[in-house]
Amino acid sequence: MPKDAAVEEFAGLVRALKARDGRSYEALGRRLSVSASTLHRYCSGASVPEEFAVVDRLALLCGAHEEERRALEAAWTEADRVRRRAASSAPPPVPAVPAARESSPDPSAPDPGPGPDPSASDPSAPEAPRARSRRGALAPLLVAAAVALVVLALAATLLGHPTRTASAPAPASSAPGRTAAPRPFTWSIGSQLWEGGCGHTYLVDRAPRAVAPPPVAADSGAWAGAHGAVHGGEALVRITVQGRSPSDAVVLHALHVRVVDHAAPLPWNAYRMDNGCGGAVTPRHFAVDLDRPRPLARPVDGVDASGAEVRKIPAVSFPYKVTSSDPEELLVSARTAGCDCRWFLELEWSAGGRAGTVRITDGGRPFRTSGTRGRPAYVHDSTDGRWITDSDSGQNG
């Protein structure tokens, strides 16, 4: 495909993403489910992907923010228009007819060459009729050659000679790619969890009188959705992974954090769902500091204070193994003080010679957590049935 300015611009953006990430074509290709050579063609401008989804995955993988992704999609749209235009204007393939050699019925016969000039015996003979007579002599030969080619093609078909038509079913071989085997495990998430089952903070862009009383933890999702609430300071995400087979284990290798948007904290009011409650058990979990340039999921010990003695629950690092009878729960605590962060998780796995990466999102959208520092904080006074400030409740934040 000839390179166009739009294609070059798109390829330059893809190259910049690849350079920013620093990983090889092969490593990135595995994450994107494309070959290293395909990714290299995208970066060099030799080809343009037919769908933007693979480029968007690359952008998210390399940490591009929302504005960069929009610019990348606009560049891909223009480059794809060039690709489609080039594909539609390409002429269909035409079988080649070797006119120059087929024009002579006997290839071993000597070239007639210029021969004796007829005008030598007849000076009055005009030049034009001689040219017309040569063209007239060639025409039957070309017709004969075309007829011979048709006869040969028919003979090949009747005799069962393999032709290009015989390979037409080949595209069906790509069908298995579209019906790939399902992953050897299932997973589910819970994204509206409260610490200890009762402590959580939401940021809401409403005055206290327009905010409903805090719900029970089981109804937190509906309450947050109705108020357009965002997790304040911390978001807890529980990932439950279960294998499909009771004997063939799936190995979970790593959990990666990808921040796709990093903005200033929301200037909204903070509403606390508790009034001093606390749980006796703090489960082991993975702590994520969203304020770091490259956040990591770090395993942290849990604490059980429900008995006479406080007991530590040791953290467990990757890898994990799961089967249908031995699932695993991964609890992620993502905290921030200085950003309005949108983020998602990637879980690496392998099983039975297969390997891959699963993207874990909040129903197809990134998780969202915003800092609460300096925001007005409210708790609910169940006696008066209204939201009051920390100072009114006797809490100091």
GROMACS .gro file of C-alpha atoms in nm:
model
  397
    1MET     CA    1   0.000   0.000   0.000
    2PRO     CA    2   0.151   0.333  -0.094
    3LYS     CA    3   0.223   0.548   0.207
    4ASP     CA    4   0.006   0.853   0.253
    5ALA     CA    5   0.048   1.147   0.489
    6ALA     CA    6  -0.247   1.021   0.699
    7VAL     CA    7  -0.093   0.674   0.719
    8GLU     CA    8   0.244   0.819   0.818
    9GLU     CA    9   0.083   1.030   1.091
   10PHE     CA   10  -0.099   0.729   1.233
   11ALA     CA   11   0.215   0.513   1.220
   12GLY     CA   12   0.411   0.784   1.400
   13LEU     CA   13   0.161   0.784   1.689
   14VAL     CA   14   0.179   0.405   1.714
   15ARG     CA   15   0.560   0.417   1.713
   16ALA     CA   16   0.555   0.676   1.991
   17LEU     CA   17   0.334   0.452   2.206
   18LYS     CA   18   0.562   0.154   2.148
   19ALA     CA   19   0.873   0.358   2.231
   20ARG     CA   20   0.711   0.491   2.550
   21ASP     CA   21   0.632   0.141   2.673
   22GLY     CA   22   0.980   0.007   2.596
   23ARG     CA   23   0.879  -0.354   2.542
   24SER     CA   24   0.970  -0.551   2.229
   25TYR     CA   25   0.734  -0.609   1.936
   26GLU     CA   26   0.700  -0.971   2.044
   27ALA     CA   27   0.614  -0.888   2.406
   28LEU     CA   28   0.355  -0.625   2.310
   29GLY     CA   29   0.217  -0.849   2.035
   30ARG     CA   30   0.146  -1.124   2.288
   31ARG     CA   31  -0.053  -0.878   2.500
   32LEU     CA   32  -0.249  -0.760   2.196
   33SER     CA   33  -0.299  -1.108   2.042
   34VAL     CA   34  -0.121  -1.008   1.720
   35SER     CA   35   0.210  -1.122   1.577
   36ALA     CA   36   0.528  -0.920   1.619
   37SER     CA   37   0.550  -0.869   1.241
   38THR     CA   38   0.193  -0.735   1.229
   39LEU     CA   39   0.266  -0.483   1.503
   40HIS     CA   40   0.586  -0.382   1.321
   41ARG     CA   41   0.385  -0.316   1.002
   42TYR     CA   42   0.152  -0.089   1.198
   43CYS     CA   43   0.450   0.104   1.337
   44SER     CA   44   0.621   0.136   0.999
   45GLY     CA   45   0.306   0.238   0.811
   46ALA     CA   46   0.322  -0.069   0.587
   47SER     CA   47  -0.036  -0.157   0.687
   48VAL     CA   48  -0.330  -0.013   0.880
   49PRO     CA   49  -0.542  -0.231   1.113
   50GLU     CA   50  -0.896  -0.291   0.995
   51GLU     CA   51  -1.036  -0.219   1.342
   52PHE     CA   52  -0.941   0.045   1.597
   53ALA     CA   53  -0.987  -0.194   1.889
   54VAL     CA   54  -0.637  -0.340   1.864
   55VAL     CA   55  -0.482   0.009   1.856
   56ASP     CA   56  -0.694   0.120   2.151
   57ARG     CA   57  -0.572  -0.182   2.349
   58LEU     CA   58  -0.215  -0.080   2.266
   59ALA     CA   59  -0.285   0.275   2.385
   60LEU     CA   60  -0.428   0.152   2.715
   61LEU     CA   61  -0.142  -0.093   2.758
   62CYS     CA   62   0.112   0.186   2.707
   63GLY     CA   63  -0.063   0.422   2.950
   64ALA     CA   64  -0.211   0.671   2.702
   65HIS     CA   65  -0.458   0.917   2.854
   66GLU     CA   66  -0.803   0.997   2.713
   67GLU     CA   67  -0.693   1.288   2.493
   68GLU     CA   68  -0.417   1.080   2.335
   69ARG     CA   69  -0.661   0.798   2.264
   70ARG     CA   70  -0.901   1.038   2.092
   71ALA     CA   71  -0.619   1.176   1.877
   72LEU     CA   72  -0.509   0.823   1.794
   73GLU     CA   73  -0.863   0.725   1.690
   74ALA     CA   74  -0.891   1.033   1.467
   75ALA     CA   75  -0.557   0.950   1.300
   76TRP     CA   76  -0.663   0.586   1.253
   77THR     CA   77  -0.993   0.697   1.094
   78GLU     CA   78  -0.807   0.901   0.831
   79ALA     CA   79  -0.551   0.626   0.769
   80ASP     CA   80  -0.827   0.365   0.740
   81ARG     CA   81  -1.004   0.585   0.484
   82VAL     CA   82  -0.685   0.584   0.277
   83ARG     CA   83  -0.658   0.205   0.315
   84ARG     CA   84  -1.016   0.151   0.201
   85ARG     CA   85  -0.974   0.390  -0.092
   86ALA     CA   86  -0.660   0.209  -0.206
   87ALA     CA   87  -0.830  -0.128  -0.177
   88SER     CA   88  -1.137  -0.019  -0.378
   89SER     CA   89  -0.929   0.140  -0.657
   90ALA     CA   90  -0.699  -0.159  -0.708
   91PRO     CA   91  -0.780  -0.329  -1.046
   92PRO     CA   92  -0.885  -0.695  -1.035
   93PRO     CA   93  -0.616  -0.946  -1.138
   94VAL     CA   94  -0.619  -1.032  -1.511
   95PRO     CA   95  -0.457  -1.353  -1.645
   96ALA     CA   96  -0.144  -1.258  -1.837
   97VAL     CA   97  -0.140  -1.341  -2.209
   98PRO     CA   98   0.218  -1.354  -2.351
   99ALA     CA   99   0.131  -1.167  -2.668
  100ALA     CA  100   0.484  -1.105  -2.795
  101ARG     CA  101   0.595  -1.472  -2.799
  102GLU     CA  102   0.256  -1.625  -2.884
  103SER     CA  103   0.228  -1.407  -3.194
  104SER     CA  104   0.468  -1.638  -3.376
  105PRO     CA  105   0.332  -1.991  -3.440
  106ASP     CA  106   0.690  -2.127  -3.463
  107PRO     CA  107   0.923  -1.988  -3.194
  108SER     CA  108   1.223  -2.141  -3.374
  109ALA     CA  109   1.150  -1.961  -3.699
  110PRO     CA  110   1.382  -1.668  -3.769
  111ASP     CA  111   1.250  -1.320  -3.712
  112PRO     CA  112   1.126  -1.198  -4.052
  113GLY     CA  113   1.307  -0.872  -3.984
  114PRO     CA  114   1.270  -0.582  -4.220
  115GLY     CA  115   1.302  -0.807  -4.534
  116PRO     CA  116   1.310  -0.670  -4.885
  117ASP     CA  117   1.150  -0.332  -4.899
  118PRO     CA  118   0.843  -0.353  -5.123
  119SER     CA  119   0.887   0.009  -5.208
  120ALA     CA  120   1.214  -0.074  -5.387
  121SER     CA  121   1.030  -0.244  -5.675
  122ASP     CA  122   0.738  -0.010  -5.661
  123PRO     CA  123   0.847   0.340  -5.564
  124SER     CA  124   0.488   0.458  -5.575
  125ALA     CA  125   0.374   0.212  -5.298
  126PRO     CA  126   0.267   0.417  -4.993
  127GLU     CA  127   0.403   0.339  -4.643
  128ALA     CA  128   0.067   0.336  -4.459
  129PRO     CA  129  -0.078   0.027  -4.636
  130ARG     CA  130   0.233  -0.173  -4.536
  131ALA     CA  131   0.176  -0.095  -4.166
  132ARG     CA  132  -0.189  -0.193  -4.192
  133SER     CA  133  -0.102  -0.526  -4.354
  134ARG     CA  134   0.133  -0.620  -4.062
  135ARG     CA  135  -0.134  -0.543  -3.804
  136GLY     CA  136  -0.380  -0.741  -4.005
  137ALA     CA  137  -0.144  -1.039  -4.003
  138LEU     CA  138  -0.096  -1.026  -3.626
  139ALA     CA  139  -0.467  -1.017  -3.540
  140PRO     CA  140  -0.547  -1.380  -3.637
  141LEU     CA  141  -0.244  -1.499  -3.441
  142LEU     CA  142  -0.360  -1.322  -3.125
  143VAL     CA  143  -0.709  -1.465  -3.165
  144ALA     CA  144  -0.562  -1.812  -3.211
  145ALA     CA  145  -0.349  -1.773  -2.898
  146ALA     CA  146  -0.651  -1.667  -2.691
  147VAL     CA  147  -0.854  -1.965  -2.820
  148ALA     CA  148  -0.566  -2.197  -2.731
  149LEU     CA  149  -0.555  -2.065  -2.375
  150VAL     CA  150  -0.930  -2.120  -2.333
  151VAL     CA  151  -0.899  -2.477  -2.465
  152LEU     CA  152  -0.611  -2.548  -2.226
  153ALA     CA  153  -0.811  -2.415  -1.928
  154LEU     CA  154  -1.111  -2.632  -2.017
  155ALA     CA  155  -0.889  -2.935  -2.058
  156ALA     CA  156  -0.730  -2.877  -1.718
  157THR     CA  157  -1.074  -2.861  -1.556
  158LEU     CA  158  -1.196  -3.181  -1.725
  159LEU     CA  159  -0.879  -3.372  -1.636
  160GLY     CA  160  -0.890  -3.262  -1.271
  161HIS     CA  161  -0.573  -3.055  -1.293
  162PRO     CA  162  -0.539  -2.841  -0.977
  163THR     CA  163  -0.619  -2.478  -1.046
  164ARG     CA  164  -0.667  -2.169  -0.833
  165THR     CA  165  -1.038  -2.238  -0.819
  166ALA     CA  166  -0.966  -2.564  -0.637
  167SER     CA  167  -0.814  -2.370  -0.347
  168ALA     CA  168  -1.120  -2.151  -0.293
  169PRO     CA  169  -1.225  -2.326   0.031
  170ALA     CA  170  -0.895  -2.215   0.193
  171PRO     CA  171  -1.043  -1.907   0.365
  172ALA     CA  172  -1.253  -2.143   0.577
  173SER     CA  173  -0.935  -2.226   0.766
  174SER     CA  174  -0.964  -1.891   0.943
  175ALA     CA  175  -1.297  -1.995   1.096
  176PRO     CA  176  -1.135  -2.159   1.400
  177GLY     CA  177  -0.980  -1.823   1.484
  178ARG     CA  178  -1.324  -1.670   1.511
  179THR     CA  179  -1.451  -1.956   1.730
  180ALA     CA  180  -1.157  -1.987   1.966
  181ALA     CA  181  -1.189  -2.218   2.263
  182PRO     CA  182  -1.319  -2.048   2.579
  183ARG     CA  183  -1.077  -1.957   2.853
  184PRO     CA  184  -1.019  -2.241   3.102
  185PHE     CA  185  -1.154  -2.031   3.390
  186THR     CA  186  -1.426  -1.784   3.483
  187TRP     CA  187  -1.407  -1.469   3.691
  188SER     CA  188  -1.638  -1.220   3.854
  189ILE     CA  189  -1.583  -0.891   4.033
  190GLY     CA  190  -1.732  -0.686   4.312
  191SER     CA  191  -1.655  -0.316   4.285
  192GLN     CA  192  -1.882  -0.161   4.552
  193LEU     CA  193  -1.717  -0.304   4.863
  194TRP     CA  194  -1.686  -0.127   5.197
  195GLU     CA  195  -1.403  -0.173   5.444
  196GLY     CA  196  -1.522  -0.403   5.721
  197GLY     CA  197  -1.862  -0.410   5.552
  198CYS     CA  198  -1.956  -0.065   5.679
  199GLY     CA  199  -1.683   0.193   5.616
  200HIS     CA  200  -1.656   0.376   5.287
  201THR     CA  201  -1.648   0.728   5.141
  202TYR     CA  202  -1.815   0.848   4.821
  203LEU     CA  203  -1.770   1.178   4.639
  204VAL     CA  204  -2.103   1.320   4.516
  205ASP     CA  205  -2.164   1.642   4.324
  206ARG     CA  206  -2.472   1.734   4.531
  207ALA     CA  207  -2.556   1.939   4.837
  208PRO     CA  208  -2.630   1.738   5.155
  209ARG     CA  209  -3.005   1.799   5.136
  210ALA     CA  210  -3.012   1.632   4.791
  211VAL     CA  211  -2.833   1.315   4.906
  212ALA     CA  212  -3.028   1.015   5.034
  213PRO     CA  213  -2.932   0.846   5.363
  214PRO     CA  214  -2.652   0.591   5.338
  215PRO     CA  215  -2.766   0.246   5.223
  216VAL     CA  216  -2.674  -0.092   5.364
  217ALA     CA  217  -2.361  -0.230   5.203
  218ALA     CA  218  -2.558  -0.472   4.984
  219ASP     CA  219  -2.741  -0.179   4.820
  220SER     CA  220  -2.434   0.038   4.770
  221GLY     CA  221  -2.419  -0.013   4.393
  222ALA     CA  222  -2.772   0.117   4.338
  223TRP     CA  223  -2.714   0.413   4.574
  224ALA     CA  224  -2.387   0.509   4.403
  225GLY     CA  225  -2.540   0.480   4.058
  226ALA     CA  226  -2.840   0.695   4.149
  227HIS     CA  227  -2.613   0.970   4.286
  228GLY     CA  228  -2.338   0.950   4.024
  229ALA     CA  229  -2.099   0.877   4.310
  230VAL     CA  230  -1.724   0.811   4.275
  231HIS     CA  231  -1.511   0.618   4.522
  232GLY     CA  232  -1.343   0.867   4.754
  233GLY     CA  233  -0.984   0.801   4.856
  234GLU     CA  234  -1.005   0.422   4.818
  235ALA     CA  235  -1.175   0.167   4.597
  236LEU     CA  236  -1.197  -0.199   4.696
  237VAL     CA  237  -1.230  -0.453   4.415
  238ARG     CA  238  -1.279  -0.824   4.477
  239ILE     CA  239  -1.189  -1.063   4.191
  240THR     CA  240  -1.311  -1.423   4.219
  241VAL     CA  241  -1.135  -1.665   3.980
  242GLN     CA  242  -1.246  -2.026   3.934
  243GLY     CA  243  -1.116  -2.293   3.696
  244ARG     CA  244  -1.348  -2.492   3.471
  245SER     CA  245  -1.180  -2.828   3.536
  246PRO     CA  246  -1.150  -3.007   3.874
  247SER     CA  247  -0.807  -3.147   3.782
  248ASP     CA  248  -0.641  -2.918   3.524
  249ALA     CA  249  -0.520  -2.615   3.719
  250VAL     CA  250  -0.499  -2.265   3.579
  251VAL     CA  251  -0.193  -2.071   3.693
  252LEU     CA  252  -0.240  -1.699   3.768
  253HIS     CA  253   0.100  -1.534   3.719
  254ALA     CA  254   0.060  -1.162   3.784
  255LEU     CA  255  -0.185  -0.876   3.835
  256HIS     CA  256  -0.100  -0.548   3.663
  257VAL     CA  257  -0.251  -0.202   3.718
  258ARG     CA  258  -0.310   0.028   3.421
  259VAL     CA  259  -0.404   0.393   3.482
  260VAL     CA  260  -0.576   0.531   3.171
  261ASP     CA  261  -0.658   0.881   3.298
  262HIS     CA  262  -0.493   1.091   3.569
  263ALA     CA  263  -0.669   1.421   3.647
  264ALA     CA  264  -0.704   1.659   3.941
  265PRO     CA  265  -0.925   1.533   4.228
  266LEU     CA  266  -1.295   1.602   4.194
  267PRO     CA  267  -1.415   1.920   4.375
  268TRP     CA  268  -1.718   1.739   4.520
  269ASN     CA  269  -1.851   1.677   4.871
  270ALA     CA  270  -1.738   1.364   5.055
  271TYR     CA  271  -2.008   1.148   5.216
  272ARG     CA  272  -1.904   0.879   5.463
  273MET     CA  273  -2.113   0.566   5.484
  274ASP     CA  274  -2.015   0.496   5.846
  275ASN     CA  275  -2.004   0.673   6.177
  276GLY     CA  276  -1.703   0.516   6.343
  277CYS     CA  277  -1.765   0.152   6.253
  278GLY     CA  278  -1.480  -0.090   6.207
  279GLY     CA  279  -1.432  -0.455   6.127
  280ALA     CA  280  -1.251  -0.711   6.339
  281VAL     CA  281  -1.093  -0.874   6.034
  282THR     CA  282  -0.884  -0.700   5.771
  283PRO     CA  283  -0.836  -0.955   5.490
  284ARG     CA  284  -0.508  -0.995   5.307
  285HIS     CA  285  -0.513  -0.791   4.991
  286PHE     CA  286  -0.316  -0.621   4.715
  287ALA     CA  287  -0.245  -0.254   4.786
  288VAL     CA  288  -0.226  -0.014   4.491
  289ASP     CA  289  -0.097   0.344   4.519
  290LEU     CA  290  -0.257   0.523   4.225
  291ASP     CA  291  -0.047   0.834   4.292
  292ARG     CA  292   0.273   0.658   4.184
  293PRO     CA  293   0.392   0.698   3.821
  294ARG     CA  294   0.366   0.321   3.761
  295PRO     CA  295   0.131   0.171   4.022
  296LEU     CA  296   0.192  -0.189   4.130
  297ALA     CA  297  -0.034  -0.441   4.303
  298ARG     CA  298   0.166  -0.514   4.622
  299PRO     CA  299   0.062  -0.806   4.848
  300VAL     CA  300  -0.020  -0.700   5.207
  301ASP     CA  301  -0.081  -0.905   5.521
  302GLY     CA  302  -0.428  -0.918   5.673
  303VAL     CA  303  -0.520  -0.897   6.041
  304ASP     CA  304  -0.772  -1.100   6.243
  305ALA     CA  305  -0.861  -0.926   6.570
  306SER     CA  306  -1.180  -1.120   6.634
  307GLY     CA  307  -1.025  -1.352   6.896
  308ALA     CA  308  -0.841  -1.305   7.220
  309GLU     CA  309  -0.517  -1.245   7.032
  310VAL     CA  310  -0.457  -1.048   6.717
  311ARG     CA  311  -0.356  -1.289   6.442
  312LYS     CA  312  -0.171  -1.197   6.125
  313ILE     CA  313  -0.305  -1.333   5.796
  314PRO     CA  314   0.005  -1.375   5.577
  315ALA     CA  315  -0.004  -1.225   5.232
  316VAL     CA  316   0.035  -1.463   4.939
  317SER     CA  317   0.220  -1.354   4.628
  318PHE     CA  318   0.175  -1.481   4.275
  319PRO     CA  319   0.157  -1.734   4.123
  320TYR     CA  320  -0.175  -1.883   4.230
  321LYS     CA  321  -0.342  -2.202   4.104
  322VAL     CA  322  -0.718  -2.239   4.064
  323THR     CA  323  -0.947  -2.526   3.969
  324SER     CA  324  -1.324  -2.568   3.968
  325SER     CA  325  -1.310  -2.695   4.327
  326ASP     CA  326  -1.040  -2.455   4.448
  327PRO     CA  327  -1.124  -2.094   4.347
  328GLU     CA  328  -0.930  -1.790   4.459
  329GLU     CA  329  -1.036  -1.442   4.573
  330LEU     CA  330  -0.808  -1.146   4.506
  331LEU     CA  331  -0.889  -0.827   4.697
  332VAL     CA  332  -0.742  -0.506   4.556
  333SER     CA  333  -0.732  -0.182   4.757
  334ALA     CA  334  -0.659   0.112   4.523
  335ARG     CA  335  -0.590   0.439   4.707
  336THR     CA  336  -0.522   0.795   4.598
  337ALA     CA  337  -0.490   1.135   4.761
  338GLY     CA  338  -0.392   1.350   4.467
  339CYS     CA  339  -0.577   1.240   4.152
  340ASP     CA  340  -0.906   1.154   3.988
  341CYS     CA  341  -0.781   0.826   3.845
  342ARG     CA  342  -0.944   0.588   3.598
  343TRP     CA  343  -0.779   0.247   3.594
  344PHE     CA  344  -0.820  -0.120   3.517
  345LEU     CA  345  -0.643  -0.447   3.596
  346GLU     CA  346  -0.479  -0.714   3.381
  347LEU     CA  347  -0.453  -1.072   3.502
  348GLU     CA  348  -0.191  -1.297   3.338
  349TRP     CA  349  -0.269  -1.671   3.322
  350SER     CA  350  -0.157  -1.997   3.164
  351ALA     CA  351  -0.303  -2.348   3.139
  352GLY     CA  352  -0.247  -2.655   2.923
  353GLY     CA  353  -0.003  -2.491   2.683
  354ARG     CA  354  -0.219  -2.180   2.647
  355ALA     CA  355  -0.150  -1.837   2.793
  356GLY     CA  356  -0.316  -1.498   2.790
  357THR     CA  357  -0.414  -1.181   2.970
  358VAL     CA  358  -0.762  -1.090   3.096
  359ARG     CA  359  -0.863  -0.727   3.131
  360ILE     CA  360  -1.068  -0.665   3.445
  361THR     CA  361  -1.291  -0.357   3.433
  362ASP     CA  362  -1.601  -0.221   3.604
  363GLY     CA  363  -1.861  -0.354   3.361
  364GLY     CA  364  -1.653  -0.259   3.055
  365ARG     CA  365  -1.550   0.081   3.195
  366PRO     CA  366  -1.238   0.168   3.396
  367PHE     CA  367  -1.263   0.178   3.772
  368ARG     CA  368  -1.259   0.532   3.912
  369THR     CA  369  -1.112   0.664   4.238
  370SER     CA  370  -1.063   1.029   4.340
  371GLY     CA  371  -0.881   1.188   4.631
  372THR     CA  372  -1.081   1.356   4.910
  373ARG     CA  373  -0.816   1.580   5.064
  374GLY     CA  374  -0.958   1.925   5.145
  375ARG     CA  375  -1.316   1.833   5.047
  376PRO     CA  376  -1.611   1.901   5.283
  377ALA     CA  377  -1.687   1.571   5.460
  378TYR     CA  378  -2.029   1.466   5.587
  379VAL     CA  379  -2.165   1.182   5.800
  380HIS     CA  380  -2.529   1.092   5.847
  381ASP     CA  381  -2.706   1.170   6.176
  382SER     CA  382  -2.963   0.893   6.207
  383THR     CA  383  -3.136   1.078   6.496
  384ASP     CA  384  -3.215   1.390   6.294
  385GLY     CA  385  -3.217   1.210   5.958
  386ARG     CA  386  -2.977   1.451   5.791
  387TRP     CA  387  -2.616   1.483   5.680
  388ILE     CA  388  -2.390   1.680   5.916
  389THR     CA  389  -2.027   1.783   5.899
  390ASP     CA  390  -1.747   1.607   6.083
  391SER     CA  391  -1.720   1.893   6.331
  392ASP     CA  392  -2.089   1.868   6.412
  393SER     CA  393  -2.059   1.493   6.467
  394GLY     CA  394  -1.750   1.518   6.684
  395GLN     CA  395  -1.527   1.343   6.428
  396ASN     CA  396  -1.217   1.514   6.305
  397GLY     CA  397  -1.188   1.336   5.970
   0.00000   0.00000   0.00000
